[in-house]
Amino acid sequence: MGRRTSLGVLVVLLAIAGWAVSLWLPEDAPATRRTPPVATAEPSAGPVDVPAARGDLADLATVARRPDGLVAYARTSFGGSWADSDGNGCNQRDDVLLRDAVEVRTRPQGRCDHDVLAGTWVDPYTGRRLVFTDLKEPRQAQAIQIDHVVPLSEAWRSGASGWSPDRRRAFANDLGNLLAVDGPTNMSKSDDDPAGWRPRKGFQCAYAARWIETKARWSLAADVSERRALEEMLGYC
């Protein structure tokens, strides 16, 4: 009897504690969690299939590095702010931040169940660990950026200038061409192709493979110096 009474008291105390915590926490309290599976393109897809990448590179059409008569690039040609292209209620920035995070703190906001507030990332371009405590604070938000691996202006020069506005908007929000990266490093990359800018040596193989895959999937062309740089980077695989 004494043992059953003690267990009964313990159950009552635990129930009271849980009730008290539920009163203290707001319903939309942020939750810290490891990156959950998201039905979007993954930041990396395991070992690179080098023969396939080289085959795709060889199949890309060739374009001049600065095509004659090309209409000047404008960012607005690819649409405005981030879209919700997969219809999950969250824009592409939050989707990529969640997908690429080591650890992340989120909250529900409207239809989006993962408005990203804070977290930890590893910048693929430098290998540096990035830790942010408040991504609603402008300086921290700028310190982690969503990069188009194949930049929009590069896509414009290599075929996108002839696309419809809808196709350009779809490219701008293509999760397979987006990575969460260190802000200053992304700014230094700017709109350069691999002939003008490369990430750290340990990421050059994966970067080249993703660049080639994106260009192949969107039927974009490549210039001669770009091809040479991509071949060199595949040599690190």
PDB file of C-alpha atoms in Angstrom:
ATOM      1  CA  MET A   1       0.000   0.000   0.000  1.00  0.00           C
ATOM      2  CA  GLY A   2       2.769   2.415   0.905  1.00  0.00           C
ATOM      3  CA  ARG A   3       4.490   1.887  -2.450  1.00  0.00           C
ATOM      4  CA  ARG A   4       1.253   2.412  -4.413  1.00  0.00           C
ATOM      5  CA  THR A   5       0.522   5.569  -2.427  1.00  0.00           C
ATOM      6  CA  SER A   6       4.007   6.970  -3.225  1.00  0.00           C
ATOM      7  CA  LEU A   7       3.537   6.252  -6.932  1.00  0.00           C
ATOM      8  CA  GLY A   8       0.162   7.950  -6.877  1.00  0.00           C
ATOM      9  CA  VAL A   9       1.638  11.054  -5.265  1.00  0.00           C
ATOM     10  CA  LEU A  10       4.425  11.125  -7.881  1.00  0.00           C
ATOM     11  CA  VAL A  11       1.927  10.966 -10.758  1.00  0.00           C
ATOM     12  CA  VAL A  12      -0.086  13.851  -9.278  1.00  0.00           C
ATOM     13  CA  LEU A  13       3.056  15.971  -8.829  1.00  0.00           C
ATOM     14  CA  LEU A  14       4.175  15.348 -12.435  1.00  0.00           C
ATOM     15  CA  ALA A  15       0.738  16.291 -13.725  1.00  0.00           C
ATOM     16  CA  ILE A  16       0.795  19.535 -11.736  1.00  0.00           C
ATOM     17  CA  ALA A  17       4.293  20.349 -13.042  1.00  0.00           C
ATOM     18  CA  GLY A  18       3.201  19.769 -16.633  1.00  0.00           C
ATOM     19  CA  TRP A  19       0.140  21.985 -16.135  1.00  0.00           C
ATOM     20  CA  ALA A  20       2.329  24.759 -14.707  1.00  0.00           C
ATOM     21  CA  VAL A  21       4.743  24.609 -17.647  1.00  0.00           C
ATOM     22  CA  SER A  22       1.853  24.749 -20.113  1.00  0.00           C
ATOM     23  CA  LEU A  23       0.647  27.933 -18.436  1.00  0.00           C
ATOM     24  CA  TRP A  24       4.100  29.504 -18.663  1.00  0.00           C
ATOM     25  CA  LEU A  25       4.853  28.693 -22.308  1.00  0.00           C
ATOM     26  CA  PRO A  26       3.002  30.568 -25.076  1.00  0.00           C
ATOM     27  CA  GLU A  27       1.388  28.374 -27.736  1.00  0.00           C
ATOM     28  CA  ASP A  28       3.779  29.565 -30.433  1.00  0.00           C
ATOM     29  CA  ALA A  29       6.940  29.266 -28.325  1.00  0.00           C
ATOM     30  CA  PRO A  30      10.021  28.698 -30.518  1.00  0.00           C
ATOM     31  CA  ALA A  31      11.372  25.157 -30.527  1.00  0.00           C
ATOM     32  CA  THR A  32      15.010  24.160 -30.843  1.00  0.00           C
ATOM     33  CA  ARG A  33      15.379  21.125 -33.058  1.00  0.00           C
ATOM     34  CA  ARG A  34      17.779  19.326 -35.315  1.00  0.00           C
ATOM     35  CA  THR A  35      17.145  19.771 -38.996  1.00  0.00           C
ATOM     36  CA  PRO A  36      14.072  17.695 -39.858  1.00  0.00           C
ATOM     37  CA  PRO A  37      13.576  16.068 -43.245  1.00  0.00           C
ATOM     38  CA  VAL A  38      12.165  18.530 -45.754  1.00  0.00           C
ATOM     39  CA  ALA A  39      10.875  17.506 -49.162  1.00  0.00           C
ATOM     40  CA  THR A  40      13.252  19.782 -51.030  1.00  0.00           C
ATOM     41  CA  ALA A  41      16.586  19.520 -52.817  1.00  0.00           C
ATOM     42  CA  GLU A  42      19.325  18.501 -50.399  1.00  0.00           C
ATOM     43  CA  PRO A  43      22.433  20.712 -49.968  1.00  0.00           C
ATOM     44  CA  SER A  44      24.629  17.787 -50.951  1.00  0.00           C
ATOM     45  CA  ALA A  45      23.771  14.425 -52.428  1.00  0.00           C
ATOM     46  CA  GLY A  46      26.683  12.234 -51.327  1.00  0.00           C
ATOM     47  CA  PRO A  47      29.617  11.247 -53.537  1.00  0.00           C
ATOM     48  CA  VAL A  48      29.816  13.017 -56.883  1.00  0.00           C
ATOM     49  CA  ASP A  49      29.346  10.938 -60.028  1.00  0.00           C
ATOM     50  CA  VAL A  50      32.344  12.411 -61.828  1.00  0.00           C
ATOM     51  CA  PRO A  51      31.865  10.650 -65.203  1.00  0.00           C
ATOM     52  CA  ALA A  52      28.228  11.824 -65.279  1.00  0.00           C
ATOM     53  CA  ALA A  53      29.263  15.385 -64.363  1.00  0.00           C
ATOM     54  CA  ARG A  54      31.910  15.414 -67.087  1.00  0.00           C
ATOM     55  CA  GLY A  55      29.371  14.059 -69.560  1.00  0.00           C
ATOM     56  CA  ASP A  56      26.870  16.774 -68.651  1.00  0.00           C
ATOM     57  CA  LEU A  57      29.594  19.410 -68.933  1.00  0.00           C
ATOM     58  CA  ALA A  58      30.543  18.186 -72.403  1.00  0.00           C
ATOM     59  CA  ASP A  59      26.892  18.356 -73.469  1.00  0.00           C
ATOM     60  CA  LEU A  60      26.423  21.999 -72.469  1.00  0.00           C
ATOM     61  CA  ALA A  61      26.166  24.392 -75.387  1.00  0.00           C
ATOM     62  CA  THR A  62      29.045  26.848 -75.753  1.00  0.00           C
ATOM     63  CA  VAL A  63      28.497  30.569 -75.386  1.00  0.00           C
ATOM     64  CA  ALA A  64      30.822  33.587 -75.592  1.00  0.00           C
ATOM     65  CA  ARG A  65      31.968  34.874 -72.217  1.00  0.00           C
ATOM     66  CA  ARG A  66      30.344  38.225 -72.990  1.00  0.00           C
ATOM     67  CA  PRO A  67      27.790  37.625 -75.764  1.00  0.00           C
ATOM     68  CA  ASP A  68      27.410  40.449 -78.271  1.00  0.00           C
ATOM     69  CA  GLY A  69      24.120  42.315 -78.320  1.00  0.00           C
ATOM     70  CA  LEU A  70      22.925  40.915 -75.003  1.00  0.00           C
ATOM     71  CA  VAL A  71      20.365  43.097 -73.223  1.00  0.00           C
ATOM     72  CA  ALA A  72      21.731  44.321 -69.878  1.00  0.00           C
ATOM     73  CA  TYR A  73      20.915  42.109 -66.875  1.00  0.00           C
ATOM     74  CA  ALA A  74      18.440  43.392 -64.283  1.00  0.00           C
ATOM     75  CA  ARG A  75      17.616  41.542 -61.052  1.00  0.00           C
ATOM     76  CA  THR A  76      13.937  42.357 -61.533  1.00  0.00           C
ATOM     77  CA  SER A  77      13.917  40.136 -64.626  1.00  0.00           C
ATOM     78  CA  PHE A  78      13.933  37.164 -62.201  1.00  0.00           C
ATOM     79  CA  GLY A  79      11.095  38.433 -60.016  1.00  0.00           C
ATOM     80  CA  GLY A  80      11.128  40.142 -56.650  1.00  0.00           C
ATOM     81  CA  SER A  81      11.405  38.646 -53.174  1.00  0.00           C
ATOM     82  CA  TRP A  82      11.671  34.958 -52.301  1.00  0.00           C
ATOM     83  CA  ALA A  83       8.668  32.879 -53.342  1.00  0.00           C
ATOM     84  CA  ASP A  84       7.028  29.803 -51.832  1.00  0.00           C
ATOM     85  CA  SER A  85       7.578  27.650 -54.903  1.00  0.00           C
ATOM     86  CA  ASP A  86       6.853  24.323 -53.194  1.00  0.00           C
ATOM     87  CA  GLY A  87       3.621  25.513 -51.562  1.00  0.00           C
ATOM     88  CA  ASN A  88       4.596  24.601 -47.991  1.00  0.00           C
ATOM     89  CA  GLY A  89       3.713  28.054 -46.650  1.00  0.00           C
ATOM     90  CA  CYS A  90       7.348  29.153 -46.188  1.00  0.00           C
ATOM     91  CA  ASN A  91       9.506  31.187 -48.547  1.00  0.00           C
ATOM     92  CA  GLN A  92      12.689  29.774 -50.043  1.00  0.00           C
ATOM     93  CA  ARG A  93      14.983  31.555 -47.583  1.00  0.00           C
ATOM     94  CA  ASP A  94      13.393  29.833 -44.596  1.00  0.00           C
ATOM     95  CA  ASP A  95      13.316  26.500 -46.459  1.00  0.00           C
ATOM     96  CA  VAL A  96      17.046  26.686 -47.238  1.00  0.00           C
ATOM     97  CA  LEU A  97      18.016  27.928 -43.763  1.00  0.00           C
ATOM     98  CA  LEU A  98      16.132  25.007 -42.246  1.00  0.00           C
ATOM     99  CA  ARG A  99      17.504  22.452 -44.704  1.00  0.00           C
ATOM    100  CA  ASP A 100      21.145  23.497 -44.345  1.00  0.00           C
ATOM    101  CA  ALA A 101      21.211  24.053 -40.563  1.00  0.00           C
ATOM    102  CA  VAL A 102      23.187  21.988 -38.071  1.00  0.00           C
ATOM    103  CA  GLU A 103      20.800  23.141 -35.339  1.00  0.00           C
ATOM    104  CA  VAL A 104      17.921  25.590 -35.703  1.00  0.00           C
ATOM    105  CA  ARG A 105      15.303  27.400 -33.653  1.00  0.00           C
ATOM    106  CA  THR A 106      12.018  28.162 -35.387  1.00  0.00           C
ATOM    107  CA  ARG A 107       8.482  29.295 -34.742  1.00  0.00           C
ATOM    108  CA  PRO A 108       5.234  28.973 -36.691  1.00  0.00           C
ATOM    109  CA  GLN A 109       4.208  32.115 -38.551  1.00  0.00           C
ATOM    110  CA  GLY A 110       1.055  32.127 -40.595  1.00  0.00           C
ATOM    111  CA  ARG A 111       1.059  29.106 -42.920  1.00  0.00           C
ATOM    112  CA  CYS A 112       4.795  28.578 -42.400  1.00  0.00           C
ATOM    113  CA  ASP A 113       5.726  26.131 -39.652  1.00  0.00           C
ATOM    114  CA  HIS A 114       9.438  26.996 -39.684  1.00  0.00           C
ATOM    115  CA  ASP A 115      10.081  30.733 -39.590  1.00  0.00           C
ATOM    116  CA  VAL A 116      13.798  30.539 -38.733  1.00  0.00           C
ATOM    117  CA  LEU A 117      14.866  32.603 -35.717  1.00  0.00           C
ATOM    118  CA  ALA A 118      18.364  31.365 -34.830  1.00  0.00           C
ATOM    119  CA  GLY A 119      20.727  28.468 -35.293  1.00  0.00           C
ATOM    120  CA  THR A 120      24.068  27.070 -36.351  1.00  0.00           C
ATOM    121  CA  TRP A 121      25.325  26.490 -39.885  1.00  0.00           C
ATOM    122  CA  VAL A 122      28.586  25.416 -41.523  1.00  0.00           C
ATOM    123  CA  ASP A 123      29.428  27.624 -44.485  1.00  0.00           C
ATOM    124  CA  PRO A 124      30.237  25.248 -47.377  1.00  0.00           C
ATOM    125  CA  TYR A 125      32.390  27.855 -49.113  1.00  0.00           C
ATOM    126  CA  THR A 126      34.838  28.452 -46.241  1.00  0.00           C
ATOM    127  CA  GLY A 127      34.124  25.607 -43.797  1.00  0.00           C
ATOM    128  CA  ARG A 128      33.516  28.144 -41.018  1.00  0.00           C
ATOM    129  CA  ARG A 129      30.906  27.538 -38.332  1.00  0.00           C
ATOM    130  CA  LEU A 130      28.223  30.246 -38.282  1.00  0.00           C
ATOM    131  CA  VAL A 131      26.189  30.785 -35.101  1.00  0.00           C
ATOM    132  CA  PHE A 132      23.348  33.314 -34.925  1.00  0.00           C
ATOM    133  CA  THR A 133      21.118  34.100 -31.965  1.00  0.00           C
ATOM    134  CA  ASP A 134      18.608  36.461 -33.617  1.00  0.00           C
ATOM    135  CA  LEU A 135      18.067  36.340 -37.363  1.00  0.00           C
ATOM    136  CA  LYS A 136      15.417  39.050 -37.079  1.00  0.00           C
ATOM    137  CA  GLU A 137      18.238  41.458 -36.233  1.00  0.00           C
ATOM    138  CA  PRO A 138      19.353  42.969 -39.587  1.00  0.00           C
ATOM    139  CA  ARG A 139      23.117  42.585 -39.103  1.00  0.00           C
ATOM    140  CA  GLN A 140      22.804  38.910 -38.221  1.00  0.00           C
ATOM    141  CA  ALA A 141      20.350  38.319 -41.063  1.00  0.00           C
ATOM    142  CA  GLN A 142      22.850  39.784 -43.545  1.00  0.00           C
ATOM    143  CA  ALA A 143      25.657  37.653 -42.139  1.00  0.00           C
ATOM    144  CA  ILE A 144      24.042  34.478 -43.505  1.00  0.00           C
ATOM    145  CA  GLN A 145      22.773  34.695 -47.049  1.00  0.00           C
ATOM    146  CA  ILE A 146      21.078  32.415 -49.559  1.00  0.00           C
ATOM    147  CA  ASP A 147      23.358  32.088 -52.557  1.00  0.00           C
ATOM    148  CA  HIS A 148      22.421  31.165 -56.104  1.00  0.00           C
ATOM    149  CA  VAL A 149      25.246  28.743 -56.946  1.00  0.00           C
ATOM    150  CA  VAL A 150      24.802  29.680 -60.600  1.00  0.00           C
ATOM    151  CA  PRO A 151      24.210  33.433 -60.180  1.00  0.00           C
ATOM    152  CA  LEU A 152      21.209  35.020 -61.832  1.00  0.00           C
ATOM    153  CA  SER A 153      23.329  37.301 -64.001  1.00  0.00           C
ATOM    154  CA  GLU A 154      25.407  34.279 -65.095  1.00  0.00           C
ATOM    155  CA  ALA A 155      22.197  32.479 -66.026  1.00  0.00           C
ATOM    156  CA  TRP A 156      21.111  35.586 -67.943  1.00  0.00           C
ATOM    157  CA  ARG A 157      24.334  35.565 -69.980  1.00  0.00           C
ATOM    158  CA  SER A 158      24.125  31.838 -70.676  1.00  0.00           C
ATOM    159  CA  GLY A 159      20.545  31.541 -71.891  1.00  0.00           C
ATOM    160  CA  ALA A 160      18.016  32.917 -69.408  1.00  0.00           C
ATOM    161  CA  SER A 161      17.746  36.222 -71.269  1.00  0.00           C
ATOM    162  CA  GLY A 162      15.547  34.372 -73.756  1.00  0.00           C
ATOM    163  CA  TRP A 163      13.264  32.780 -71.156  1.00  0.00           C
ATOM    164  CA  SER A 164       9.759  33.774 -70.145  1.00  0.00           C
ATOM    165  CA  PRO A 165       9.348  35.764 -66.895  1.00  0.00           C
ATOM    166  CA  ASP A 166       7.746  32.720 -65.224  1.00  0.00           C
ATOM    167  CA  ARG A 167      10.699  30.483 -66.098  1.00  0.00           C
ATOM    168  CA  ARG A 168      13.153  33.064 -64.766  1.00  0.00           C
ATOM    169  CA  ARG A 169      11.208  33.341 -61.491  1.00  0.00           C
ATOM    170  CA  ALA A 170      11.245  29.557 -61.180  1.00  0.00           C
ATOM    171  CA  PHE A 171      15.015  29.524 -61.667  1.00  0.00           C
ATOM    172  CA  ALA A 172      15.514  32.238 -59.042  1.00  0.00           C
ATOM    173  CA  ASN A 173      13.665  30.058 -56.507  1.00  0.00           C
ATOM    174  CA  ASP A 174      15.119  26.675 -57.517  1.00  0.00           C
ATOM    175  CA  LEU A 175      16.097  24.971 -54.250  1.00  0.00           C
ATOM    176  CA  GLY A 176      18.673  22.840 -56.062  1.00  0.00           C
ATOM    177  CA  ASN A 177      20.611  26.000 -56.927  1.00  0.00           C
ATOM    178  CA  LEU A 178      20.426  27.577 -53.453  1.00  0.00           C
ATOM    179  CA  LEU A 179      22.782  27.285 -50.468  1.00  0.00           C
ATOM    180  CA  ALA A 180      22.915  28.985 -47.055  1.00  0.00           C
ATOM    181  CA  VAL A 181      26.370  30.599 -46.911  1.00  0.00           C
ATOM    182  CA  ASP A 182      28.493  33.160 -45.093  1.00  0.00           C
ATOM    183  CA  GLY A 183      27.300  36.634 -46.099  1.00  0.00           C
ATOM    184  CA  PRO A 184      30.681  38.346 -46.683  1.00  0.00           C
ATOM    185  CA  THR A 185      31.929  35.329 -48.667  1.00  0.00           C
ATOM    186  CA  ASN A 186      28.822  35.440 -50.821  1.00  0.00           C
ATOM    187  CA  MET A 187      29.428  39.126 -51.456  1.00  0.00           C
ATOM    188  CA  SER A 188      33.007  38.393 -52.529  1.00  0.00           C
ATOM    189  CA  LYS A 189      31.764  35.723 -54.937  1.00  0.00           C
ATOM    190  CA  SER A 190      29.305  38.211 -56.422  1.00  0.00           C
ATOM    191  CA  ASP A 191      28.198  36.981 -59.871  1.00  0.00           C
ATOM    192  CA  ASP A 192      31.478  35.287 -60.807  1.00  0.00           C
ATOM    193  CA  ASP A 193      31.600  31.902 -62.493  1.00  0.00           C
ATOM    194  CA  PRO A 194      34.215  29.257 -61.550  1.00  0.00           C
ATOM    195  CA  ALA A 195      36.766  30.930 -63.805  1.00  0.00           C
ATOM    196  CA  GLY A 196      36.581  34.004 -61.566  1.00  0.00           C
ATOM    197  CA  TRP A 197      35.802  32.588 -58.114  1.00  0.00           C
ATOM    198  CA  ARG A 198      36.073  29.253 -56.313  1.00  0.00           C
ATOM    199  CA  PRO A 199      35.181  28.028 -52.827  1.00  0.00           C
ATOM    200  CA  ARG A 200      37.699  26.291 -50.538  1.00  0.00           C
ATOM    201  CA  LYS A 201      39.494  23.356 -52.128  1.00  0.00           C
ATOM    202  CA  GLY A 202      37.550  20.762 -50.128  1.00  0.00           C
ATOM    203  CA  PHE A 203      34.249  21.942 -51.606  1.00  0.00           C
ATOM    204  CA  GLN A 204      35.313  22.521 -55.199  1.00  0.00           C
ATOM    205  CA  CYS A 205      34.272  19.075 -56.422  1.00  0.00           C
ATOM    206  CA  ALA A 206      30.746  19.348 -55.003  1.00  0.00           C
ATOM    207  CA  TYR A 207      30.472  22.966 -56.152  1.00  0.00           C
ATOM    208  CA  ALA A 208      31.464  22.115 -59.719  1.00  0.00           C
ATOM    209  CA  ALA A 209      29.055  19.173 -59.808  1.00  0.00           C
ATOM    210  CA  ARG A 210      26.186  21.339 -58.577  1.00  0.00           C
ATOM    211  CA  TRP A 211      27.040  24.099 -61.054  1.00  0.00           C
ATOM    212  CA  ILE A 212      27.074  21.648 -63.948  1.00  0.00           C
ATOM    213  CA  GLU A 213      23.908  19.866 -62.823  1.00  0.00           C
ATOM    214  CA  THR A 214      22.057  23.181 -62.551  1.00  0.00           C
ATOM    215  CA  LYS A 215      23.166  24.342 -65.974  1.00  0.00           C
ATOM    216  CA  ALA A 216      22.293  20.984 -67.532  1.00  0.00           C
ATOM    217  CA  ARG A 217      18.871  20.855 -65.880  1.00  0.00           C
ATOM    218  CA  TRP A 218      18.009  24.366 -67.059  1.00  0.00           C
ATOM    219  CA  SER A 219      19.651  24.006 -70.516  1.00  0.00           C
ATOM    220  CA  LEU A 220      22.111  26.836 -69.899  1.00  0.00           C
ATOM    221  CA  ALA A 221      25.356  27.213 -71.829  1.00  0.00           C
ATOM    222  CA  ALA A 222      28.997  27.530 -70.680  1.00  0.00           C
ATOM    223  CA  ASP A 223      31.962  29.492 -72.006  1.00  0.00           C
ATOM    224  CA  VAL A 224      35.437  28.109 -72.643  1.00  0.00           C
ATOM    225  CA  SER A 225      37.181  29.464 -69.523  1.00  0.00           C
ATOM    226  CA  GLU A 226      34.260  28.332 -67.368  1.00  0.00           C
ATOM    227  CA  ARG A 227      34.536  24.795 -68.781  1.00  0.00           C
ATOM    228  CA  ARG A 228      38.260  24.703 -68.091  1.00  0.00           C
ATOM    229  CA  ALA A 229      37.773  25.798 -64.489  1.00  0.00           C
ATOM    230  CA  LEU A 230      35.015  23.232 -63.927  1.00  0.00           C
ATOM    231  CA  GLU A 231      37.217  20.427 -65.295  1.00  0.00           C
ATOM    232  CA  GLU A 232      39.981  21.461 -62.893  1.00  0.00           C
ATOM    233  CA  MET A 233      37.557  21.477 -59.966  1.00  0.00           C
ATOM    234  CA  LEU A 234      36.229  18.020 -60.855  1.00  0.00           C
ATOM    235  CA  GLY A 235      39.847  16.879 -60.563  1.00  0.00           C
ATOM    236  CA  TYR A 236      39.523  17.315 -56.769  1.00  0.00           C
ATOM    237  CA  CYS A 237      36.768  14.692 -56.545  1.00  0.00           C
TER     238      CYS A 237
END
